[in-house]
CSV table of C-alpha atoms in Angstrom, one decimal:
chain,number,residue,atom,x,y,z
D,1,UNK,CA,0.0,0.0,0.0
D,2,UNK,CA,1.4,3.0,-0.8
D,3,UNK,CA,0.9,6.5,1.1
D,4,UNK,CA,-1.9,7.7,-1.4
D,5,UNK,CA,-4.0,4.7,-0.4
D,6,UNK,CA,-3.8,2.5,-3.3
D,7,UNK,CA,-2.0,-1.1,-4.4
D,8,UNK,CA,1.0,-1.5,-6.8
D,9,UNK,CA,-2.0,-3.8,-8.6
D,10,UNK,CA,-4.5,-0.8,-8.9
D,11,UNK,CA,-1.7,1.7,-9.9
D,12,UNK,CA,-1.0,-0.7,-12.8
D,13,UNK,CA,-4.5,-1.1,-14.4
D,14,UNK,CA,-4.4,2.9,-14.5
D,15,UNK,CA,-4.1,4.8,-17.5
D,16,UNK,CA,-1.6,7.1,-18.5
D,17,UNK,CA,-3.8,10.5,-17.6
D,18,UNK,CA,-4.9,8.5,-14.6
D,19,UNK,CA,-0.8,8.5,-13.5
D,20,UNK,CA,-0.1,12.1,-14.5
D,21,UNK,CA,-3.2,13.2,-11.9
D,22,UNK,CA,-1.6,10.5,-9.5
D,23,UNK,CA,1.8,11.9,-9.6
D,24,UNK,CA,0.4,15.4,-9.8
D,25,UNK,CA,-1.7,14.7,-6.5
D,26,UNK,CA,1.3,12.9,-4.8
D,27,UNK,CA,4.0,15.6,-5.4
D,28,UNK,CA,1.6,18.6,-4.2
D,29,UNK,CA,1.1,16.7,-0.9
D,30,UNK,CA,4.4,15.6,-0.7
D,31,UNK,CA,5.8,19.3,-1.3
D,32,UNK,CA,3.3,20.8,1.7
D,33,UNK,CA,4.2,18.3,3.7
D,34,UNK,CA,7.8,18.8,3.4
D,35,UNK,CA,6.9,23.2,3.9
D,36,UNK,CA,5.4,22.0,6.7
D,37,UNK,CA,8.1,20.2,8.0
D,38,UNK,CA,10.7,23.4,7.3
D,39,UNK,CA,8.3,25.8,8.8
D,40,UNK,CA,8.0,23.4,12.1
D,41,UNK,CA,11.6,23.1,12.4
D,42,UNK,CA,12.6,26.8,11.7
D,43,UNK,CA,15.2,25.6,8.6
D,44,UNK,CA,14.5,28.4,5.1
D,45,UNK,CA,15.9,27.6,2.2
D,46,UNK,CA,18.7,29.7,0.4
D,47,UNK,CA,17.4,32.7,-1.5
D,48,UNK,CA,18.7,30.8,-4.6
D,49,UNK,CA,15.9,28.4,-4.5
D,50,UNK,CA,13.1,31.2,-4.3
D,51,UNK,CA,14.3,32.3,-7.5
D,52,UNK,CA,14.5,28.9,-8.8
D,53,UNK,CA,18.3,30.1,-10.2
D,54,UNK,CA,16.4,31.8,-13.2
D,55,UNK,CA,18.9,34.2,-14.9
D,56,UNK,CA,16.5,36.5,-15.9
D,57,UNK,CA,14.7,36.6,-12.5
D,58,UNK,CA,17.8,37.1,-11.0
D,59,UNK,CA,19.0,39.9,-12.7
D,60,UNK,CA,16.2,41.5,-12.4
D,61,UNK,CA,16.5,41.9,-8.3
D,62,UNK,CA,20.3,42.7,-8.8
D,63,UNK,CA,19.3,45.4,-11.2
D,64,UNK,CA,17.3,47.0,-9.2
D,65,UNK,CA,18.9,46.7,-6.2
D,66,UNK,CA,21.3,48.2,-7.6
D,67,UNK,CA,19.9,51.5,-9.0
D,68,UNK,CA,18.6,52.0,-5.8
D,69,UNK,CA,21.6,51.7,-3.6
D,70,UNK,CA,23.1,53.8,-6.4
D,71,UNK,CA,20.4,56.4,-5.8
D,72,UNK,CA,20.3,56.3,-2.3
D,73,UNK,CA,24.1,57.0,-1.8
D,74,UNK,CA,23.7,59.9,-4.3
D,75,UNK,CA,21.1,61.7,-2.6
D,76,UNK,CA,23.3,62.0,0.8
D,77,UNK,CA,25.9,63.2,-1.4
D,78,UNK,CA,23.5,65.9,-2.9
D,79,UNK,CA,22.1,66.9,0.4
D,80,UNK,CA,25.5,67.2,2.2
D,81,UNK,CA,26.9,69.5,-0.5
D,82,UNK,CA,23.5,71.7,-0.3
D,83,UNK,CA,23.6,72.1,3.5
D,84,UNK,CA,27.5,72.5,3.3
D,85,UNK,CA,26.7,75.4,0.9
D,86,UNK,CA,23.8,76.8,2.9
D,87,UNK,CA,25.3,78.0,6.1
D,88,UNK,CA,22.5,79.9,7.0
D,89,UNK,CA,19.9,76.8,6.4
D,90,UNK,CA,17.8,76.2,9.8
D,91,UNK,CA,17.8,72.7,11.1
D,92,UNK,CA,20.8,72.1,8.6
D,93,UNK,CA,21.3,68.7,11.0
D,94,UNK,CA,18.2,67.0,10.0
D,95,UNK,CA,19.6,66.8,6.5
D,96,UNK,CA,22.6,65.4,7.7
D,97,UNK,CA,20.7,62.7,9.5
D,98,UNK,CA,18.4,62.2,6.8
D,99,UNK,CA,21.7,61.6,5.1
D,100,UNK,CA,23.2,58.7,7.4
D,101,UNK,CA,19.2,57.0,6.9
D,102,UNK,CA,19.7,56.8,3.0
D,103,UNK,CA,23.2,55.5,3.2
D,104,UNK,CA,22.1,52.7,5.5
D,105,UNK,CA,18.9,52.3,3.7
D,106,UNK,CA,21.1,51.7,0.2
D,107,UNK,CA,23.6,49.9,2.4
D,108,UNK,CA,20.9,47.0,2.5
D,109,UNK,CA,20.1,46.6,-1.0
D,110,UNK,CA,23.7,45.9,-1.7
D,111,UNK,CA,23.4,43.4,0.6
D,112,UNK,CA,20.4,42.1,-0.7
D,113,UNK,CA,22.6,41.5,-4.4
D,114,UNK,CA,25.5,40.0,-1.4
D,115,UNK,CA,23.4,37.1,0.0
D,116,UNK,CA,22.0,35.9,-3.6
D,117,UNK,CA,25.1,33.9,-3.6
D,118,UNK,CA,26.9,34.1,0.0
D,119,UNK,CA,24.7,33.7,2.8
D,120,UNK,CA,26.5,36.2,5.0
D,121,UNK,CA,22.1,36.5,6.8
D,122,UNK,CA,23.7,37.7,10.5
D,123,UNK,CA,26.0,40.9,8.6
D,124,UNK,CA,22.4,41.5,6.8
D,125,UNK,CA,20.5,41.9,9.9
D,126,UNK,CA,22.8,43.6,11.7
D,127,UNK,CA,23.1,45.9,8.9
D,128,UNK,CA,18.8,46.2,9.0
D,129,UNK,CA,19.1,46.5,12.6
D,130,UNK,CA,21.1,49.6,12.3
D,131,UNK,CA,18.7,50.9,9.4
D,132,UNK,CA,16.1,50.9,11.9
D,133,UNK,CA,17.6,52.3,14.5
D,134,UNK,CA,18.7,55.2,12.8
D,135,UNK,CA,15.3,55.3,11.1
D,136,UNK,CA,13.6,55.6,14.2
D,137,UNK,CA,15.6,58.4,15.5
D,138,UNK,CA,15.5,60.4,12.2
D,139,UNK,CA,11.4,59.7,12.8
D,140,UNK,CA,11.9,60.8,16.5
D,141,UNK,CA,13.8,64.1,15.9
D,142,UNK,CA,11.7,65.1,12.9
D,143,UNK,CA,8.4,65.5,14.6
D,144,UNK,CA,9.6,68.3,17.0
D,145,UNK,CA,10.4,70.4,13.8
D,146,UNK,CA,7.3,70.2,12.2
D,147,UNK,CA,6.2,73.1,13.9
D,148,UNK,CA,9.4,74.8,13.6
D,149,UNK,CA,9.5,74.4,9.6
D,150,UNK,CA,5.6,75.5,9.3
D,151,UNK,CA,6.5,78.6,11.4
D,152,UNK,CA,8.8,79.5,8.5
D,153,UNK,CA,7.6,81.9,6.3
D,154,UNK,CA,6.6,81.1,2.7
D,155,UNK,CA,8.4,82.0,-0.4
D,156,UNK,CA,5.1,84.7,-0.7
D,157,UNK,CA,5.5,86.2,2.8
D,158,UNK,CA,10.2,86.5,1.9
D,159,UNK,CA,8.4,88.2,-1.7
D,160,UNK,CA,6.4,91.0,0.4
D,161,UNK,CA,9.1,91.2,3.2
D,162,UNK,CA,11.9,92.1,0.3
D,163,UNK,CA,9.7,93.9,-0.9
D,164,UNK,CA,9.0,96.5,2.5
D,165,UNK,CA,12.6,96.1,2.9
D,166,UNK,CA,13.0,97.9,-1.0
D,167,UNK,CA,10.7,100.5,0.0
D,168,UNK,CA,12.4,101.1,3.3
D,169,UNK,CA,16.1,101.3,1.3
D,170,UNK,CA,14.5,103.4,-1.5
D,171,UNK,CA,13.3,105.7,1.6
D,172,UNK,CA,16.8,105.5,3.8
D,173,UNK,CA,18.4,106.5,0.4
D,174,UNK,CA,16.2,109.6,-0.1
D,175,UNK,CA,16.8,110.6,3.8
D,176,UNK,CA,20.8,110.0,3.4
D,177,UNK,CA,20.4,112.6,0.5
D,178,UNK,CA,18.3,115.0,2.7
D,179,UNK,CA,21.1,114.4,5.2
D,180,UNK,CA,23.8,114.8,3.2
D,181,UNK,CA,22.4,117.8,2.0
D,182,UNK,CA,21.8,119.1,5.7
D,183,UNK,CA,25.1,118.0,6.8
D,184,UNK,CA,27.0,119.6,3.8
D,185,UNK,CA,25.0,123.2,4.3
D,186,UNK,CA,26.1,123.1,7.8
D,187,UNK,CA,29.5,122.0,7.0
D,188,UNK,CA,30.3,125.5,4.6
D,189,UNK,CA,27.8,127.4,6.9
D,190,UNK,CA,31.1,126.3,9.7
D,191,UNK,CA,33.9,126.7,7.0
D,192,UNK,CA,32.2,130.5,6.7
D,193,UNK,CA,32.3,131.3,10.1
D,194,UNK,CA,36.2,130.5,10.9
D,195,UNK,CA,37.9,133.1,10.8
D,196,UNK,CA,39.5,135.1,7.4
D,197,UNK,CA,43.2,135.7,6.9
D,198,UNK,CA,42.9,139.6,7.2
D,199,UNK,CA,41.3,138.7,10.4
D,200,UNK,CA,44.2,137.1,11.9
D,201,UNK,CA,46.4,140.0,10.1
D,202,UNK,CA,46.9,141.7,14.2
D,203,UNK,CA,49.6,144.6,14.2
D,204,UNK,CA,51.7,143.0,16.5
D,205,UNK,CA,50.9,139.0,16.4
D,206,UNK,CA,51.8,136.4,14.6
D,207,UNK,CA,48.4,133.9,14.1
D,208,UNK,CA,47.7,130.7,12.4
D,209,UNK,CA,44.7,128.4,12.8
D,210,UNK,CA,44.1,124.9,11.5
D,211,UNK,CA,40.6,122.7,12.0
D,212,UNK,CA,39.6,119.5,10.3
D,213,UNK,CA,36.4,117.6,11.1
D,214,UNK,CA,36.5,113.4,11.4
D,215,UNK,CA,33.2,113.9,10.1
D,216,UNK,CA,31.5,115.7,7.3
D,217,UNK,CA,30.3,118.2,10.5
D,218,UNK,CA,32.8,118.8,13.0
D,219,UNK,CA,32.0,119.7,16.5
D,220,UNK,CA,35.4,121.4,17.4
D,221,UNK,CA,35.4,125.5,17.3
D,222,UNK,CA,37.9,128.1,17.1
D,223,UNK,CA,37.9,131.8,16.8
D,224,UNK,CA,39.7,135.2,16.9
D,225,UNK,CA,38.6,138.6,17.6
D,226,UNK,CA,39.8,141.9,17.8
D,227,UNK,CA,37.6,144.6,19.5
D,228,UNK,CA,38.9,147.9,21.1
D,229,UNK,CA,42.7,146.7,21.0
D,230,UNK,CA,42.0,143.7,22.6
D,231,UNK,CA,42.1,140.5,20.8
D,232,UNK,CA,40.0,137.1,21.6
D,233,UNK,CA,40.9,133.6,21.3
D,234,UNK,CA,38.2,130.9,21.4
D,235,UNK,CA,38.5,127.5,21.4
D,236,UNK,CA,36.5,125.1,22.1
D,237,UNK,CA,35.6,121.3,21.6
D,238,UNK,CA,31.4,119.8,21.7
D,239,UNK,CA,31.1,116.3,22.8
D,240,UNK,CA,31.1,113.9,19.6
D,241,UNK,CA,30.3,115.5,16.0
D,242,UNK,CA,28.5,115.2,13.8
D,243,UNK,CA,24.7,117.6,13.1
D,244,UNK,CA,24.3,118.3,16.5
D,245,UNK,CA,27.4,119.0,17.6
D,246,UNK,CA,28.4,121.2,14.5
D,247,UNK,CA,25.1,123.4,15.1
D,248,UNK,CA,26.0,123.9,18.8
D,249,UNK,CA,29.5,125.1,17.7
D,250,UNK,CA,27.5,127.5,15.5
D,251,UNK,CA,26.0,129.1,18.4
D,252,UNK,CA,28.6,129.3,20.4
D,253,UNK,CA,30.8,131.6,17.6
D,254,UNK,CA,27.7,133.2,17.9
D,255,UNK,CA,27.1,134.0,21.3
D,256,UNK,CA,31.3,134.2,21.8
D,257,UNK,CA,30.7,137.3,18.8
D,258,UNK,CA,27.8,139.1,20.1
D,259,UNK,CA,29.5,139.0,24.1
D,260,UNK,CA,32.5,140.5,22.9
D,261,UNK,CA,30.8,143.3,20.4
D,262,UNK,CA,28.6,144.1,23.9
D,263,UNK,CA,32.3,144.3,25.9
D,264,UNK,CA,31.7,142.3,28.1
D,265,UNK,CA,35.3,141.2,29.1
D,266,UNK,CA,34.7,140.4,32.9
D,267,UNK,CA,35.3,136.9,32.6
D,268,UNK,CA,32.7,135.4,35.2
D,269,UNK,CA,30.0,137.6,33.7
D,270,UNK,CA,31.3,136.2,29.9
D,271,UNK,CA,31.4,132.9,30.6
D,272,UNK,CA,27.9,132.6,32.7
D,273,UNK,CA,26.0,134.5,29.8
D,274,UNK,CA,27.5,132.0,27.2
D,275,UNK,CA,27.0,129.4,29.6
D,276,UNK,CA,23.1,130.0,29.9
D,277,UNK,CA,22.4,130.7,26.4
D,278,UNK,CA,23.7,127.1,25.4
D,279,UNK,CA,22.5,125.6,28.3
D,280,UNK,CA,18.7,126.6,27.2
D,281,UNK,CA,19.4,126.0,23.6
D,282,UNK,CA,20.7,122.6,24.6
D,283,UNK,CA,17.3,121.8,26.2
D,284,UNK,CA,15.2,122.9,23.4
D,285,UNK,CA,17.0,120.9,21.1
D,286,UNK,CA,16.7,117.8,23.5
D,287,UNK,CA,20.4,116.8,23.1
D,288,UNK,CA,22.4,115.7,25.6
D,289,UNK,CA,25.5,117.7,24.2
D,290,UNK,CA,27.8,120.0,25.8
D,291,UNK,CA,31.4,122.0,25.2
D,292,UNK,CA,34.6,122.4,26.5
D,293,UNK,CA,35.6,126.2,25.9
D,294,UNK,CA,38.5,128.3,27.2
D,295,UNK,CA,39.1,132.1,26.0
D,296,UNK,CA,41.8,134.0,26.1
D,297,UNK,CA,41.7,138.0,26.4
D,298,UNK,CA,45.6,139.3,24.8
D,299,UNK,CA,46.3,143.0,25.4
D,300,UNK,CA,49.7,145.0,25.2
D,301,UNK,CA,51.7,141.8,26.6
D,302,UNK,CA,48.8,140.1,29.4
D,303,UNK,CA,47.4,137.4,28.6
D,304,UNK,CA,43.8,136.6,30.3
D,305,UNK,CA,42.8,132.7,30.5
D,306,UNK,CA,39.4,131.6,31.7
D,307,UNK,CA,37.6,128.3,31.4
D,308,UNK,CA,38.1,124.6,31.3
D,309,UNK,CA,39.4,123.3,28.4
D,310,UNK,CA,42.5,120.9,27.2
D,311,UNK,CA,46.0,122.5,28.7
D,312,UNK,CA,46.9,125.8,27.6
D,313,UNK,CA,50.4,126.1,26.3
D,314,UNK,CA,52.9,129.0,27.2
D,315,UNK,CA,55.7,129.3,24.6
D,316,UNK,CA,58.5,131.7,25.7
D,317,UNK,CA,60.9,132.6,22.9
D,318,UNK,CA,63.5,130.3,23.6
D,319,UNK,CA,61.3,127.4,22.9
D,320,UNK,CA,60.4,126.6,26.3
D,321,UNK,CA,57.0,126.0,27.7
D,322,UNK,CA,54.4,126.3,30.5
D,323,UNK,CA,51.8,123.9,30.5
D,324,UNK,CA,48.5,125.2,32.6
D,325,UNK,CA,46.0,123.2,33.3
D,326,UNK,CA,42.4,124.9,33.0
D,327,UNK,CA,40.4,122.7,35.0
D,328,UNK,CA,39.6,125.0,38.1
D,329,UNK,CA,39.1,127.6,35.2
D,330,UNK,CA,35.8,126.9,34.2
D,331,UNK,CA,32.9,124.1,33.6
D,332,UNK,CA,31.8,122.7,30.6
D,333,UNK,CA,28.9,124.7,28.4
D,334,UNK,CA,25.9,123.6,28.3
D,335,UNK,CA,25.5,121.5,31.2
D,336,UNK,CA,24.1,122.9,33.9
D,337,UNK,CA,22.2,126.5,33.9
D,338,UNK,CA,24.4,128.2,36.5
D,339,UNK,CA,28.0,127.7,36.4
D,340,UNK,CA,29.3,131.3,37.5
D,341,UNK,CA,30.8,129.2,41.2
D,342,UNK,CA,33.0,127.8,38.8
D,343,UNK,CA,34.5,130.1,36.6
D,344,UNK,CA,38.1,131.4,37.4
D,345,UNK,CA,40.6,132.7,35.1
D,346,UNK,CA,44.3,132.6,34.8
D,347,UNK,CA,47.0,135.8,33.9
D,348,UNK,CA,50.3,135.1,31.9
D,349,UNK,CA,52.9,138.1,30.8
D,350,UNK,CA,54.0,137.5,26.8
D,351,UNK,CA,57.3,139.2,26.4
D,352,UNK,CA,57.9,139.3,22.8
D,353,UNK,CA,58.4,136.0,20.9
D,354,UNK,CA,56.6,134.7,23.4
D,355,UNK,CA,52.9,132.9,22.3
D,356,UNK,CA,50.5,130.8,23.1
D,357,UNK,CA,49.4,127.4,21.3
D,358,UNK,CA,45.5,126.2,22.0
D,359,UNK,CA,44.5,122.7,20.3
D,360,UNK,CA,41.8,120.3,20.8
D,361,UNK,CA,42.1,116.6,22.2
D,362,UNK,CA,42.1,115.1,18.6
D,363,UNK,CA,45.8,116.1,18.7
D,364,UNK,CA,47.3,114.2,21.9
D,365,UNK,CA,44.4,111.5,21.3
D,366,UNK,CA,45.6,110.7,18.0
D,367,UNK,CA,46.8,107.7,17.4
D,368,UNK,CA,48.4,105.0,15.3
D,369,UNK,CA,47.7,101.1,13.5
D,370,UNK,CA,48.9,100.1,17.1
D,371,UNK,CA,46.7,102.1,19.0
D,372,UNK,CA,50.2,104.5,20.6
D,373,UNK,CA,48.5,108.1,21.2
D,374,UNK,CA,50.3,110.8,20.0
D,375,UNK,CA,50.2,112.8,23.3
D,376,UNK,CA,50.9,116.2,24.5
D,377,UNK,CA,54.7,115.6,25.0
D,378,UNK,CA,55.1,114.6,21.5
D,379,UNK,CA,53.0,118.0,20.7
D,380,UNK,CA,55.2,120.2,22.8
D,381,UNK,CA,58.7,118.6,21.4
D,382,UNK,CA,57.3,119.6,18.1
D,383,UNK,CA,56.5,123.3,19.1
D,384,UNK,CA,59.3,123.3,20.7
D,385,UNK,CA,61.9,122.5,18.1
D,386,UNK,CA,59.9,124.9,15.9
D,387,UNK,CA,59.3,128.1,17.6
D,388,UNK,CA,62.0,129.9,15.7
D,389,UNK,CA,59.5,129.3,12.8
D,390,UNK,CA,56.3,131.4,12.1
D,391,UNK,CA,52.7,131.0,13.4
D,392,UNK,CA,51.8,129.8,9.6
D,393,UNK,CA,55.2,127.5,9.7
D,394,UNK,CA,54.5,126.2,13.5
D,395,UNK,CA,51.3,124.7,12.9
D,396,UNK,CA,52.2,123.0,9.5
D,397,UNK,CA,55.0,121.4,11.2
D,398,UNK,CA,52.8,120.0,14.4
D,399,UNK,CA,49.5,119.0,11.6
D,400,UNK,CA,52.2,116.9,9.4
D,401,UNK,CA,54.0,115.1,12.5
D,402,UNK,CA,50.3,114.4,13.5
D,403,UNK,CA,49.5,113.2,10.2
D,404,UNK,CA,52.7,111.4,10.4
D,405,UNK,CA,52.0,109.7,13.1
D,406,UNK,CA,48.3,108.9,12.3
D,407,UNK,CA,49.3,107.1,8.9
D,408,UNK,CA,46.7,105.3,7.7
D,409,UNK,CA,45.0,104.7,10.1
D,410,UNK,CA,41.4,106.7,10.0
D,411,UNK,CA,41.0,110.4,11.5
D,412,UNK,CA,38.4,109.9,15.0
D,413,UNK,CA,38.6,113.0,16.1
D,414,UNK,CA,38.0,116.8,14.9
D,415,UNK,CA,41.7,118.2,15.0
D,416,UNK,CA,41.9,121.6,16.0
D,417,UNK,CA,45.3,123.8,16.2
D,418,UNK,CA,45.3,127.7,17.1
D,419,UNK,CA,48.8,129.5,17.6
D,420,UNK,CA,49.3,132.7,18.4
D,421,UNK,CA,52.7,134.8,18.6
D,422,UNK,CA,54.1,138.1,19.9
D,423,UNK,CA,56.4,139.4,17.6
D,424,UNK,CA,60.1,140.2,18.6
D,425,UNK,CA,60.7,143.9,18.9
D,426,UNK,CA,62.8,145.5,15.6
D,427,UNK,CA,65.7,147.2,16.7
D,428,UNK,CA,65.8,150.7,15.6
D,429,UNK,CA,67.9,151.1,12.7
D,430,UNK,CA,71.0,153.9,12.9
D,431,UNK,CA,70.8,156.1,10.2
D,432,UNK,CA,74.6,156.8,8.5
């Protein structure tokens, strides 16, 4: 008996159709009883069987297996070179994350062409293991920055917001021009005010003057006057520059000029006029600015100093100098409403050759590339060696050392230089 139930004797009175349904019937239960048996006992066949070791079948998974792994390793390539180009891209790590998934995720279709003819099935899982983990962390990671990425704006909301931003340049632009145009009328509207050469033309002195704004409106001031035989020198320096300061160095020429055509040479009285009439224009202007100012009063050899300023510097004709400090001489303009407590003055004797040399603190405070200042020592050595020299050749000589020492580095400061010499006496000449 066989194990389909029938006889050798019955199988041989069959026909032939009768044997090919027989063996049919016999090899289908033979081949689920044998899956059955595989399935039970955990034992799979070699992928080589599933494709039944058809060439065409087989190159159809290695193909395409393949082009993906191919594909996948490109697009990590791609994406690394666009966030490596894209410094500013938010949430540029995602990418590279998104990166490492594809590679492992192509990683396994090569090893699906591997095992078609080595059976390597633990390095396979291993390397699936690893997809999945890094799979489920790239999942993880990216759900938090769903809300981040929607909160982005649009390519339509960037269009109107380059837009505004065009209308805002378009409007800066036109206000730069307005500004420049302010700036520049205030810069000649200064340039007119310093004094002319006739004016420093003094029967008796010697006078040069020198100012150059860091900015197109400089807040540094100078000045000289000659009313009634006595002769004025103003100089004075507002806190920054710029608009504001070079209109508060207008008023004060101003109110400097309309003091001394009053007189008024007492210099407490001087000073606390000046003093108020900044002071209130200050406030209506809302600024926070204020001046250093010291003026000098020269008559027939005496020399009058009052307010607080940089050092004033005493030349006697042999080259020698008296530094005097002006602090206890005065308080700055413009920041408080009553300073007359304050004010003091100072009296020096100018024998002839003797002078005086005012500047403001973008002399000393000059300095280099390496940040050396150019200081008041350095200033005096230079008037110093160069006394012998006139007004006009005295300052040229202290500008270009200044300018020398500045380089190339940028100008920071207004630079302001005023000198003013007594003339040596002419002796009589014996007629033969």
């Amino acid at each position: 008996m066989s194990t389909t139930g029938y006889s050798v004797s019955q199988l041989e009175h069959l026909s032939t159709e009768q044997l090919n349904v027989f063996n049919f019937i016999s090899i289908e239960n033979f081949s689920m009883w044998h899956l059955g048996s595989e399935l039970l006992t955990f034992y799979f066949i070699p992928h080589g069987h599933c494709y039944l070791w058809k060439p065409g079948l087989v190159s159809l998974h290695v193909i395409s297996d393949a082009l993906i792994a191919l594909s996948y390793y490109s697009i990590p390539i791609t994406l690394f070179y666009f966030v490596n180009k894209r410094k500013d891209l938010p949430f540029n790590w995602i990418f590279l994350l998104f990166s490492g998934f594809i590679v492992a995720c192509g990683t396994t279709h090569i090893m699906e062409i591997w095992t078609l003819w080595f059976p390597t099935y633990w390095v396979s899982g291993l390397i699936k293991a690893l997809t999945a983990l890094i799979s489920v962390f790239t999942a993880v990671q990216l759900i938090p920055l769903v809300p981040q990425a929607l909160a982005l704006p649009s390519p339509a909301e960037l269009e109107r917001a380059n837009q505004e931003i065009k209308l805002l340049n378009e409007k800066l632009t036109a206000e730069n021009l307005r500004m420049g145009a302010e700036l520049e009328v205030t810069k000649r509207l200064q340039q007119m005010i310093l004094p002319q050469p006739e004016e420093l033309e003094i029967e008796g002195l010697d006078i040069a003057g020198y100012m150059e704004p860091a900015d197109e409106v400089g807040g540094d001031y100078y000045d000289v006057l000659h009313t009634d035989g006595v002769t004025t020198l103003g100089i004075g320096d507002v806190t920054g520059h710029g608009l504001e300061s070079g209109i508060l160095m207008v008023m004060t020429q101003t109110a400097v000029r309309t003091l001394k055509e009053l007189g008024e040479y007492d210099s407490v009285k001087f000073l606390d006029a000046l003093n108020r009439t900044i002071y209130k224009n200050v406030q209506r202007m809302n600024s926070e600015k204020n001046l250093t100012l010291a003026v000098l009063n020269y008559s027939e050899g005496n020399l009058s100093i009052s307010g607080q300023h940089e050092e004033t510097l005493i030349v006697r004709s042999d080259g020698k100098i008296e530094r005097i400090d002006t602090m206890d001489l005065g308080f700055p303009i413009g920041l408080d409403d009553d300073i007359a407590d304050f004010i003091s003055h100072a009296t020096v004797e100018l024998q002839p050759g003797d002078g005086v040399v005012l500047y403001t603190d973008g002399i000393p405070e000059a300095y280099d590339i390496d940040k050396k200042q150019y200081g008041v020592e350095q200033l005096c050595e230079a008037i110093s060696q160069n006394w012998h020299n006139s007004a006009q050749g005295i300052k040229d000589t202290v500008i270009t050392d200044v300018r020398r020492h500045i380089g190339k580095q940028k100008v920071f400061d207004d630079i302001t230089l005023l000198v003013l010499k007594r003339e040596a006496e002419q002796p009589d000449l014996v007629k033969a």
